Amino acid sequence: MTKSSALGYPRIGADREWKKALEAFWAGKLEEKEFHARLQEIRLDHLRKQQAKGIDLIPVNDFSYYDHILDTAVMFGIIPKRFAYNGGSVPLSVYYGIARGTKDAAASEMTKWFNTNYHYIVPELNDVSPALTENKPLIAYREAKEKLGIEGKPVIVGPLTFLKLSKGYDQSETDAWLDRLLPLYTQVLQELADEGVQWVQVDEPILVTKLNDADVQRLNKIYSTLATAVPGLNIMLQTYFESVENYETVVSLPVQGIGLDFVHGLAGNLQSIETSGFPEDKVLGAGVIDGRGIWKASLQAKLKLLHTLAELVTPERLIVQSSCSLLHVPVTTEREAKLSVELKNALAFADEKLDEIVLLTKGLTSPNAEITAQINEAERKLQALQHSEDRNRTAVQEAVASISVQEPNRSQPFAERHVAQQDKWQLPLFPTTTIGSFPQSAEVRKARQLWRKGELNNEQYEAFIREQIDIWIKIQEEIGIDVLVHGEFERTDMVEFFGEKLDGFAFTQYGWVQSYGSRCVKPPIIFGDVAFIGEMTVEETKYAQSQTQRPVKGMLTGPITIMNWSFVREDIAREQIAYQLAYALRQEVEALEQAGIGMIQVDEPAVREGLPLKENEQADYLAWAVKAFRISTCTVQETTQIHTHMCYCEFHDMIDSIEAMDADVISIETSRSHGELIHSFELNTYKLGIGLGVYDIHSPRVPSVEEMSSMIERALRVLDPELFWINPDCGLKTRGLEETVASLRNMVDATRIARANHATAAVL
Ligand code: GLN
Ligand code: ZN
């Protein structure tokens, strides 16, 4: 009989109680013993919930004290030497030291989990000799069984994915590392089998990316080793986020189940099954409910898909499940009291997705009138949103349709604009600027809170913001920065701020998801056609400009960043959403220009992270992302200078696309990948204005003039001095006032030195 299964449940809790417990423990407000008890309560609560909903295969060991990749590393004793770990069970101080750093040792790097917004801690293999510190999946399995009578399905990250995501070893050592890890994996699984575990979910999302021949061989080796060593155990080899590459190899591995993503990899996976078949000795984990999106599923369509799959593999060998762990969605829609009924009815967070999984399983195995009615009801709710006014803004749709068939070009090419802009702005060699935000001091946050609570009225709050602008305009002038910013004091978040001022967005009250560690984000929901309804940034920018003779840059968040940091509707293509956003932002750009703002920055830090996992889809994405940026910025006069900014990622492999955005000036984070970025400019000359960040803003340390000078000189070896700008890596909102002022002073000093050194060269 077809079973239902979940792949992982959000850790954070409906009220972020997990986050709160972690932070209380870190702050020394919760004793270790209580902390463990608190987390156990949360963990059991989540298991109970899944049990009550009727999920057959409930995951255990998906829970974590921080991150599951860190857990895996720590379980295998992969603990960098600098944390002074000497074997035995790993104390929490070491565990959290790796994640967050200690006063003596820097934290391990963290990075994005495939194309999601979840960040994992990158294991550092370097010089450690791995050894099993504890069998974490076994502990989780026993707990669920003893406390709740649940026959859990332990989840563990597979060896190939783990290795590929780790760093600190050379390609040539991969096999040696595999030989070190495999016995540990074997031991873990062996102990699970001895305990009587039925199913283990081994996550290998790396199988949706391109593998080289050596990795394919390793894959075979891993799973044949495990199959021989632990014959009695059922392994569900779980993939997600896309369709698997090397389908035939994967399905012929000696495992008992293969989990495929039939949401994000629907076309590819379905086609593979239809053309190559699915082996008769295996169970198919059918990921039909989207583990990453927030929308209710069209259950009629899902049921149809499941029938097709059941025909291919038989109902007995089918498991209905989510496409990936539910880690990536908020917990429940239940408490959302402020959303429109239409919208709320169309949403499904983790709990609602579990209900869908169970309903679909029943719909497949024991259909009856009641189940059919429920399935139809879900359809009706989706339709209601579909027919809402929000999704049918004809004016927006028509405007976007006509704009997106035109080529979004500036009236003149850069070379000509550049001359006109130099003529107008008379900027010195190596103009200095910052990225937009200045320190959001306790005072700033307090004022915003009071205003939100109604304790400050609008006038008072606006006056407060103007005061902050005054202060920082003076500081910038006094330091001698050439192009100023107003400081973004009115914004908490660069996406939310715009979402709140545009139509088509909704904000949940509790829709948090884990981003990294205890840090959670609450992405806005783009649920309708996006519409500009009024000026968003003109007031503050115009005010700032009125206080100084120097140019003040307007500051907007770009269309792709707004989209990539939101949950978005799925009834239209992402490309269309991007164009709607671009069109709305264009109206703001024009309003700023009208108000006399002659330099406008449109930030796109998130362009890179939206890149599809499949290489053959990347060019298309980049093309429409570039186009969206151009749509939002192309209508200004040639003397209006368009800036953009990028950070968080390594951009060296997409310089062409960045150049195609045709921004007059880009400021780009450089510290973290300096060498590679500089190298890419050696290979292709960048022909527009560019500032490579000359200092890292993630640390309170004040960089010296010499350090910045050397960054500048290195950059000038590969970039045209005439087009070079000087700026920090990113916005300064998380920094303190003193360190910010001191760092910027040094930056301006370094600029003066560079000007002196290069002025003669420029004349010659
Ligand atoms: N303008 C924004 C700021 O300075 C940019 C932030 C970002 O790049 N993430 O804060
Ligand atoms: Zn940035």
PDB file of C-alpha atoms in Angstrom, residues 26-280:
ATOM      1  CA  TRP A  26      24.326  31.598  24.158  1.00  0.00           C
ATOM      2  CA  ALA A  27      23.543  34.595  26.331  1.00  0.00           C
ATOM      3  CA  GLY A  28      24.035  32.458  29.428  1.00  0.00           C
ATOM      4  CA  LYS A  29      20.379  32.816  30.380  1.00  0.00           C
ATOM      5  CA  LEU A  30      19.631  29.110  30.052  1.00  0.00           C
ATOM      6  CA  GLU A  31      21.601  26.367  31.803  1.00  0.00           C
ATOM      7  CA  GLU A  32      22.893  23.610  29.576  1.00  0.00           C
ATOM      8  CA  LYS A  33      20.648  21.023  31.173  1.00  0.00           C
ATOM      9  CA  GLU A  34      17.525  23.107  30.732  1.00  0.00           C
ATOM     10  CA  PHE A  35      18.609  23.922  27.233  1.00  0.00           C
ATOM     11  CA  HIS A  36      18.786  20.249  26.280  1.00  0.00           C
ATOM     12  CA  ALA A  37      15.416  19.682  27.884  1.00  0.00           C
ATOM     13  CA  ARG A  38      13.909  22.615  26.058  1.00  0.00           C
ATOM     14  CA  LEU A  39      15.160  21.416  22.688  1.00  0.00           C
ATOM     15  CA  GLN A  40      13.948  17.918  23.380  1.00  0.00           C
ATOM     16  CA  GLU A  41      10.504  19.264  24.112  1.00  0.00           C
ATOM     17  CA  ILE A  42      10.502  21.106  20.790  1.00  0.00           C
ATOM     18  CA  ARG A  43      11.807  18.081  18.932  1.00  0.00           C
ATOM     19  CA  LEU A  44       9.228  15.709  20.408  1.00  0.00           C
ATOM     20  CA  ASP A  45       6.516  18.203  19.790  1.00  0.00           C
ATOM     21  CA  HIS A  46       7.352  18.217  16.107  1.00  0.00           C
ATOM     22  CA  LEU A  47       7.346  14.432  15.966  1.00  0.00           C
ATOM     23  CA  ARG A  48       4.018  14.269  17.762  1.00  0.00           C
ATOM     24  CA  LYS A  49       2.539  16.659  15.273  1.00  0.00           C
ATOM     25  CA  GLN A  50       3.585  14.527  12.324  1.00  0.00           C
ATOM     26  CA  GLN A  51       2.317  11.429  14.087  1.00  0.00           C
ATOM     27  CA  ALA A  52      -1.049  13.035  14.752  1.00  0.00           C
ATOM     28  CA  LYS A  53      -1.368  14.039  11.131  1.00  0.00           C
ATOM     29  CA  GLY A  54      -0.917  10.431  10.088  1.00  0.00           C
ATOM     30  CA  ILE A  55       2.445  10.548   8.330  1.00  0.00           C
ATOM     31  CA  ASP A  56       3.681   6.951   7.946  1.00  0.00           C
ATOM     32  CA  LEU A  57       7.415   7.588   7.670  1.00  0.00           C
ATOM     33  CA  ILE A  58       8.398  10.274  10.136  1.00  0.00           C
ATOM     34  CA  PRO A  59      11.930  11.643   9.814  1.00  0.00           C
ATOM     35  CA  VAL A  60      14.210  11.702  12.862  1.00  0.00           C
ATOM     36  CA  ASN A  61      17.646  13.305  13.125  1.00  0.00           C
ATOM     37  CA  ASP A  62      16.454  16.095  10.865  1.00  0.00           C
ATOM     38  CA  PHE A  63      16.433  18.212  14.014  1.00  0.00           C
ATOM     39  CA  SER A  64      19.616  20.082  14.831  1.00  0.00           C
ATOM     40  CA  TYR A  65      21.177  22.333  17.431  1.00  0.00           C
ATOM     41  CA  TYR A  66      22.330  24.603  14.599  1.00  0.00           C
ATOM     42  CA  ASP A  67      22.810  22.960  11.220  1.00  0.00           C
ATOM     43  CA  HIS A  68      22.668  19.382   9.967  1.00  0.00           C
ATOM     44  CA  ILE A  69      25.893  19.571   7.968  1.00  0.00           C
ATOM     45  CA  LEU A  70      27.714  20.781  11.048  1.00  0.00           C
ATOM     46  CA  ASP A  71      26.095  17.890  12.942  1.00  0.00           C
ATOM     47  CA  THR A  72      27.399  15.414  10.411  1.00  0.00           C
ATOM     48  CA  ALA A  73      30.915  16.832  10.560  1.00  0.00           C
ATOM     49  CA  VAL A  74      30.892  16.816  14.343  1.00  0.00           C
ATOM     50  CA  MET A  75      29.498  13.294  14.427  1.00  0.00           C
ATOM     51  CA  PHE A  76      32.510  12.203  12.388  1.00  0.00           C
ATOM     52  CA  GLY A  77      34.905  14.146  14.574  1.00  0.00           C
ATOM     53  CA  ILE A  78      35.674  16.595  11.789  1.00  0.00           C
ATOM     54  CA  ILE A  79      36.536  19.503  14.027  1.00  0.00           C
ATOM     55  CA  PRO A  80      39.180  22.012  12.947  1.00  0.00           C
ATOM     56  CA  LYS A  81      42.305  21.900  15.111  1.00  0.00           C
ATOM     57  CA  ARG A  82      41.911  25.510  16.210  1.00  0.00           C
ATOM     58  CA  PHE A  83      38.991  24.519  18.444  1.00  0.00           C
ATOM     59  CA  ALA A  84      41.276  22.439  20.643  1.00  0.00           C
ATOM     60  CA  TYR A  85      39.118  19.349  20.636  1.00  0.00           C
ATOM     61  CA  ASN A  86      40.776  16.287  22.108  1.00  0.00           C
ATOM     62  CA  GLY A  87      38.451  13.429  21.315  1.00  0.00           C
ATOM     63  CA  GLY A  88      35.471  12.029  23.168  1.00  0.00           C
ATOM     64  CA  SER A  89      32.017  13.526  23.106  1.00  0.00           C
ATOM     65  CA  VAL A  90      31.923  17.004  21.668  1.00  0.00           C
ATOM     66  CA  PRO A  91      31.026  19.767  24.122  1.00  0.00           C
ATOM     67  CA  LEU A  92      28.482  22.358  23.046  1.00  0.00           C
ATOM     68  CA  SER A  93      31.145  25.029  23.414  1.00  0.00           C
ATOM     69  CA  VAL A  94      33.118  23.378  20.617  1.00  0.00           C
ATOM     70  CA  TYR A  95      30.025  22.757  18.505  1.00  0.00           C
ATOM     71  CA  TYR A  96      28.915  26.373  18.720  1.00  0.00           C
ATOM     72  CA  GLY A  97      32.504  27.538  18.440  1.00  0.00           C
ATOM     73  CA  ILE A  98      32.716  26.059  14.954  1.00  0.00           C
ATOM     74  CA  ALA A  99      29.440  27.688  14.015  1.00  0.00           C
ATOM     75  CA  ARG A 100      29.925  31.101  15.549  1.00  0.00           C
ATOM     76  CA  GLY A 101      33.596  31.491  16.377  1.00  0.00           C
ATOM     77  CA  THR A 102      35.182  31.852  19.791  1.00  0.00           C
ATOM     78  CA  LYS A 103      37.434  34.562  21.096  1.00  0.00           C
ATOM     79  CA  ASP A 104      40.443  32.537  19.994  1.00  0.00           C
ATOM     80  CA  ALA A 105      39.237  30.830  16.850  1.00  0.00           C
ATOM     81  CA  ALA A 106      37.366  32.051  13.807  1.00  0.00           C
ATOM     82  CA  ALA A 107      34.114  30.333  12.888  1.00  0.00           C
ATOM     83  CA  SER A 108      33.996  27.971   9.948  1.00  0.00           C
ATOM     84  CA  GLU A 109      32.716  29.466   6.742  1.00  0.00           C
ATOM     85  CA  MET A 110      29.051  29.142   5.946  1.00  0.00           C
ATOM     86  CA  THR A 111      27.523  29.004   2.537  1.00  0.00           C
ATOM     87  CA  LYS A 112      24.282  28.511   0.717  1.00  0.00           C
ATOM     88  CA  TRP A 113      22.654  25.093   0.668  1.00  0.00           C
ATOM     89  CA  PHE A 114      22.287  24.604  -3.091  1.00  0.00           C
ATOM     90  CA  ASN A 115      19.948  27.231  -4.484  1.00  0.00           C
ATOM     91  CA  THR A 116      18.053  27.819  -1.256  1.00  0.00           C
ATOM     92  CA  ASN A 117      18.382  30.577   1.295  1.00  0.00           C
ATOM     93  CA  TYR A 118      19.515  28.103   3.958  1.00  0.00           C
ATOM     94  CA  HIS A 119      23.192  28.312   4.871  1.00  0.00           C
ATOM     95  CA  TYR A 120      25.222  25.411   6.148  1.00  0.00           C
ATOM     96  CA  ILE A 121      28.570  25.338   7.898  1.00  0.00           C
ATOM     97  CA  VAL A 122      31.279  24.166   5.514  1.00  0.00           C
ATOM     98  CA  PRO A 123      33.167  21.191   6.988  1.00  0.00           C
ATOM     99  CA  GLU A 124      36.941  21.676   7.033  1.00  0.00           C
ATOM    100  CA  LEU A 125      38.655  18.375   6.438  1.00  0.00           C
ATOM    101  CA  ASN A 126      42.216  19.710   6.404  1.00  0.00           C
ATOM    102  CA  ASP A 127      44.313  17.932   8.949  1.00  0.00           C
ATOM    103  CA  VAL A 128      41.748  16.063  11.053  1.00  0.00           C
ATOM    104  CA  SER A 129      41.485  12.309  11.364  1.00  0.00           C
ATOM    105  CA  PRO A 130      37.812  11.484  11.469  1.00  0.00           C
ATOM    106  CA  ALA A 131      36.326   9.182  14.073  1.00  0.00           C
ATOM    107  CA  LEU A 132      32.768   8.576  15.141  1.00  0.00           C
ATOM    108  CA  THR A 133      31.956  10.741  18.161  1.00  0.00           C
ATOM    109  CA  GLU A 134      28.360   9.571  18.569  1.00  0.00           C
ATOM    110  CA  ASN A 135      25.697   7.939  16.448  1.00  0.00           C
ATOM    111  CA  LYS A 136      23.336  10.839  16.256  1.00  0.00           C
ATOM    112  CA  PRO A 137      20.708   9.202  14.012  1.00  0.00           C
ATOM    113  CA  LEU A 138      20.589   6.254  16.388  1.00  0.00           C
ATOM    114  CA  ILE A 139      20.037   8.490  19.397  1.00  0.00           C
ATOM    115  CA  ALA A 140      17.240  10.284  17.550  1.00  0.00           C
ATOM    116  CA  TYR A 141      15.657   6.999  16.512  1.00  0.00           C
ATOM    117  CA  ARG A 142      15.692   5.627  20.060  1.00  0.00           C
ATOM    118  CA  GLU A 143      14.253   8.794  21.471  1.00  0.00           C
ATOM    119  CA  ALA A 144      11.287   8.798  19.080  1.00  0.00           C
ATOM    120  CA  LYS A 145      10.614   5.141  19.757  1.00  0.00           C
ATOM    121  CA  GLU A 146      10.937   5.282  23.513  1.00  0.00           C
ATOM    122  CA  LYS A 147       9.117   8.531  24.088  1.00  0.00           C
ATOM    123  CA  LEU A 148       6.429   8.373  21.451  1.00  0.00           C
ATOM    124  CA  GLY A 149       6.368   4.863  20.061  1.00  0.00           C
ATOM    125  CA  ILE A 150       7.326   6.271  16.674  1.00  0.00           C
ATOM    126  CA  GLU A 151       9.181   4.019  14.273  1.00  0.00           C
ATOM    127  CA  GLY A 152      11.269   6.890  12.913  1.00  0.00           C
ATOM    128  CA  LYS A 153      13.139   7.174   9.664  1.00  0.00           C
ATOM    129  CA  PRO A 154      16.630   8.460  10.451  1.00  0.00           C
ATOM    130  CA  VAL A 155      17.903  11.089   8.027  1.00  0.00           C
ATOM    131  CA  ILE A 156      21.565  11.464   7.242  1.00  0.00           C
ATOM    132  CA  VAL A 157      23.514  13.455   4.659  1.00  0.00           C
ATOM    133  CA  GLY A 158      25.019  11.047   2.137  1.00  0.00           C
ATOM    134  CA  PRO A 159      28.773  10.565   1.768  1.00  0.00           C
ATOM    135  CA  LEU A 160      29.097  12.027  -1.707  1.00  0.00           C
ATOM    136  CA  THR A 161      27.152  15.188  -0.899  1.00  0.00           C
ATOM    137  CA  PHE A 162      29.049  15.570   2.351  1.00  0.00           C
ATOM    138  CA  LEU A 163      32.413  15.264   0.637  1.00  0.00           C
ATOM    139  CA  LYS A 164      31.527  17.567  -2.219  1.00  0.00           C
ATOM    140  CA  LEU A 165      30.326  20.265   0.151  1.00  0.00           C
ATOM    141  CA  SER A 166      33.382  20.055   2.378  1.00  0.00           C
ATOM    142  CA  LYS A 167      36.575  21.980   1.871  1.00  0.00           C
ATOM    143  CA  GLY A 168      40.159  21.730   3.013  1.00  0.00           C
ATOM    144  CA  TYR A 169      41.313  18.936   0.756  1.00  0.00           C
ATOM    145  CA  ASP A 170      42.747  18.641  -2.691  1.00  0.00           C
ATOM    146  CA  GLN A 171      40.829  16.998  -5.547  1.00  0.00           C
ATOM    147  CA  SER A 172      43.490  14.309  -5.617  1.00  0.00           C
ATOM    148  CA  GLU A 173      42.698  13.370  -2.024  1.00  0.00           C
ATOM    149  CA  THR A 174      39.014  12.762  -2.625  1.00  0.00           C
ATOM    150  CA  ASP A 175      39.285   8.999  -2.694  1.00  0.00           C
ATOM    151  CA  ALA A 176      41.473   8.897   0.347  1.00  0.00           C
ATOM    152  CA  TRP A 177      38.858  10.938   2.149  1.00  0.00           C
ATOM    153  CA  LEU A 178      36.102   8.677   0.959  1.00  0.00           C
ATOM    154  CA  ASP A 179      38.024   5.722   2.363  1.00  0.00           C
ATOM    155  CA  ARG A 180      38.180   7.470   5.707  1.00  0.00           C
ATOM    156  CA  LEU A 181      34.517   8.368   5.783  1.00  0.00           C
ATOM    157  CA  LEU A 182      32.930   5.214   4.423  1.00  0.00           C
ATOM    158  CA  PRO A 183      33.766   3.023   7.415  1.00  0.00           C
ATOM    159  CA  LEU A 184      32.172   5.635   9.657  1.00  0.00           C
ATOM    160  CA  TYR A 185      29.039   5.732   7.561  1.00  0.00           C
ATOM    161  CA  THR A 186      29.002   1.949   7.594  1.00  0.00           C
ATOM    162  CA  GLN A 187      29.234   1.887  11.347  1.00  0.00           C
ATOM    163  CA  VAL A 188      26.410   4.374  11.738  1.00  0.00           C
ATOM    164  CA  LEU A 189      24.154   2.409   9.434  1.00  0.00           C
ATOM    165  CA  GLN A 190      25.184  -0.918  10.928  1.00  0.00           C
ATOM    166  CA  GLU A 191      24.156   0.234  14.371  1.00  0.00           C
ATOM    167  CA  LEU A 192      20.859   1.475  12.985  1.00  0.00           C
ATOM    168  CA  ALA A 193      20.203  -1.887  11.341  1.00  0.00           C
ATOM    169  CA  ASP A 194      21.071  -3.706  14.578  1.00  0.00           C
ATOM    170  CA  GLU A 195      18.568  -1.533  16.355  1.00  0.00           C
ATOM    171  CA  GLY A 196      15.855  -2.695  13.959  1.00  0.00           C
ATOM    172  CA  VAL A 197      15.543   0.457  11.866  1.00  0.00           C
ATOM    173  CA  GLN A 198      13.491  -0.144   8.717  1.00  0.00           C
ATOM    174  CA  TRP A 199      14.228   2.847   6.519  1.00  0.00           C
ATOM    175  CA  VAL A 200      17.072   5.324   6.478  1.00  0.00           C
ATOM    176  CA  GLN A 201      16.867   8.433   4.340  1.00  0.00           C
ATOM    177  CA  VAL A 202      20.264   9.188   2.867  1.00  0.00           C
ATOM    178  CA  ASP A 203      20.209  12.667   1.351  1.00  0.00           C
ATOM    179  CA  GLU A 204      22.251  13.071  -1.803  1.00  0.00           C
ATOM    180  CA  PRO A 205      21.096  16.347  -3.353  1.00  0.00           C
ATOM    181  CA  ILE A 206      24.459  16.539  -5.099  1.00  0.00           C
ATOM    182  CA  LEU A 207      23.005  14.021  -7.580  1.00  0.00           C
ATOM    183  CA  VAL A 208      21.002  16.770  -9.248  1.00  0.00           C
ATOM    184  CA  THR A 209      24.213  18.542 -10.265  1.00  0.00           C
ATOM    185  CA  LYS A 210      26.625  17.475 -12.983  1.00  0.00           C
ATOM    186  CA  LEU A 211      29.029  14.807 -11.781  1.00  0.00           C
ATOM    187  CA  ASN A 212      32.284  13.861 -13.416  1.00  0.00           C
ATOM    188  CA  ASP A 213      33.165  10.246 -14.148  1.00  0.00           C
ATOM    189  CA  ALA A 214      35.243   9.901 -11.018  1.00  0.00           C
ATOM    190  CA  ASP A 215      32.307  10.992  -8.875  1.00  0.00           C
ATOM    191  CA  VAL A 216      29.989   8.578 -10.633  1.00  0.00           C
ATOM    192  CA  GLN A 217      32.442   5.810  -9.803  1.00  0.00           C
ATOM    193  CA  ARG A 218      32.567   6.978  -6.213  1.00  0.00           C
ATOM    194  CA  LEU A 219      28.809   6.885  -6.093  1.00  0.00           C
ATOM    195  CA  ASN A 220      28.834   3.254  -7.152  1.00  0.00           C
ATOM    196  CA  LYS A 221      31.521   2.457  -4.668  1.00  0.00           C
ATOM    197  CA  ILE A 222      29.720   4.172  -1.780  1.00  0.00           C
ATOM    198  CA  TYR A 223      26.432   2.418  -2.229  1.00  0.00           C
ATOM    199  CA  SER A 224      27.785  -0.988  -3.058  1.00  0.00           C
ATOM    200  CA  THR A 225      30.007  -0.801   0.020  1.00  0.00           C
ATOM    201  CA  LEU A 226      27.069   0.150   2.208  1.00  0.00           C
ATOM    202  CA  ALA A 227      24.801  -2.493   0.664  1.00  0.00           C
ATOM    203  CA  THR A 228      27.342  -5.230   1.270  1.00  0.00           C
ATOM    204  CA  ALA A 229      28.148  -4.097   4.779  1.00  0.00           C
ATOM    205  CA  VAL A 230      24.590  -3.513   5.941  1.00  0.00           C
ATOM    206  CA  PRO A 231      22.378  -5.839   3.910  1.00  0.00           C
ATOM    207  CA  GLY A 232      19.354  -5.678   6.176  1.00  0.00           C
ATOM    208  CA  LEU A 233      18.738  -1.960   5.999  1.00  0.00           C
ATOM    209  CA  ASN A 234      16.468  -0.137   3.558  1.00  0.00           C
ATOM    210  CA  ILE A 235      18.115   2.948   2.149  1.00  0.00           C
ATOM    211  CA  MET A 236      15.990   5.651   0.610  1.00  0.00           C
ATOM    212  CA  LEU A 237      18.466   7.517  -1.537  1.00  0.00           C
ATOM    213  CA  GLN A 238      16.945  10.971  -1.497  1.00  0.00           C
ATOM    214  CA  THR A 239      17.547  13.668  -4.096  1.00  0.00           C
ATOM    215  CA  TYR A 240      15.932  17.077  -4.356  1.00  0.00           C
ATOM    216  CA  PHE A 241      15.895  20.604  -5.809  1.00  0.00           C
ATOM    217  CA  GLU A 242      16.099  19.382  -9.407  1.00  0.00           C
ATOM    218  CA  SER A 243      15.966  16.280 -11.575  1.00  0.00           C
ATOM    219  CA  VAL A 244      18.801  13.804 -11.148  1.00  0.00           C
ATOM    220  CA  GLU A 245      21.666  13.728 -13.587  1.00  0.00           C
ATOM    221  CA  ASN A 246      22.957  10.226 -14.367  1.00  0.00           C
ATOM    222  CA  TYR A 247      19.484   8.799 -13.804  1.00  0.00           C
ATOM    223  CA  GLU A 248      20.328   5.313 -15.002  1.00  0.00           C
ATOM    224  CA  THR A 249      23.321   5.004 -12.712  1.00  0.00           C
ATOM    225  CA  VAL A 250      21.395   6.350  -9.772  1.00  0.00           C
ATOM    226  CA  VAL A 251      18.427   4.022 -10.100  1.00  0.00           C
ATOM    227  CA  SER A 252      20.647   0.993 -10.557  1.00  0.00           C
ATOM    228  CA  LEU A 253      22.505   1.586  -7.284  1.00  0.00           C
ATOM    229  CA  PRO A 254      21.989  -1.216  -4.746  1.00  0.00           C
ATOM    230  CA  VAL A 255      19.549   0.731  -2.554  1.00  0.00           C
ATOM    231  CA  GLN A 256      15.909  -0.010  -1.802  1.00  0.00           C
ATOM    232  CA  GLY A 257      14.365   3.336  -2.585  1.00  0.00           C
ATOM    233  CA  ILE A 258      15.003   6.388  -4.738  1.00  0.00           C
ATOM    234  CA  GLY A 259      13.495   9.734  -3.777  1.00  0.00           C
ATOM    235  CA  LEU A 260      12.918  12.147  -6.628  1.00  0.00           C
ATOM    236  CA  ASP A 261      11.734  15.731  -6.779  1.00  0.00           C
ATOM    237  CA  PHE A 262       8.604  15.902  -8.901  1.00  0.00           C
ATOM    238  CA  VAL A 263       8.147  19.613  -8.330  1.00  0.00           C
ATOM    239  CA  HIS A 264      11.433  21.298  -9.192  1.00  0.00           C
ATOM    240  CA  GLY A 265      12.663  18.432 -11.308  1.00  0.00           C
ATOM    241  CA  LEU A 266       9.306  17.318 -12.629  1.00  0.00           C
ATOM    242  CA  ALA A 267       9.933  17.309 -16.360  1.00  0.00           C
ATOM    243  CA  GLY A 268      13.404  15.770 -16.187  1.00  0.00           C
ATOM    244  CA  ASN A 269      12.580  13.087 -13.643  1.00  0.00           C
ATOM    245  CA  LEU A 270       9.338  12.093 -15.305  1.00  0.00           C
ATOM    246  CA  GLN A 271      10.993  11.849 -18.639  1.00  0.00           C
ATOM    247  CA  SER A 272      13.794   9.714 -17.215  1.00  0.00           C
ATOM    248  CA  ILE A 273      11.309   7.289 -15.685  1.00  0.00           C
ATOM    249  CA  GLU A 274       9.252   7.125 -18.846  1.00  0.00           C
ATOM    250  CA  THR A 275      12.194   6.525 -21.137  1.00  0.00           C
ATOM    251  CA  SER A 276      14.478   4.436 -18.932  1.00  0.00           C
ATOM    252  CA  GLY A 277      11.929   2.849 -16.633  1.00  0.00           C
ATOM    253  CA  PHE A 278      12.157   2.403 -12.892  1.00  0.00           C
ATOM    254  CA  PRO A 279      13.664  -0.787 -11.435  1.00  0.00           C
ATOM    255  CA  GLU A 280      11.203  -3.306 -10.068  1.00  0.00           C
TER     256      GLU A 280
END
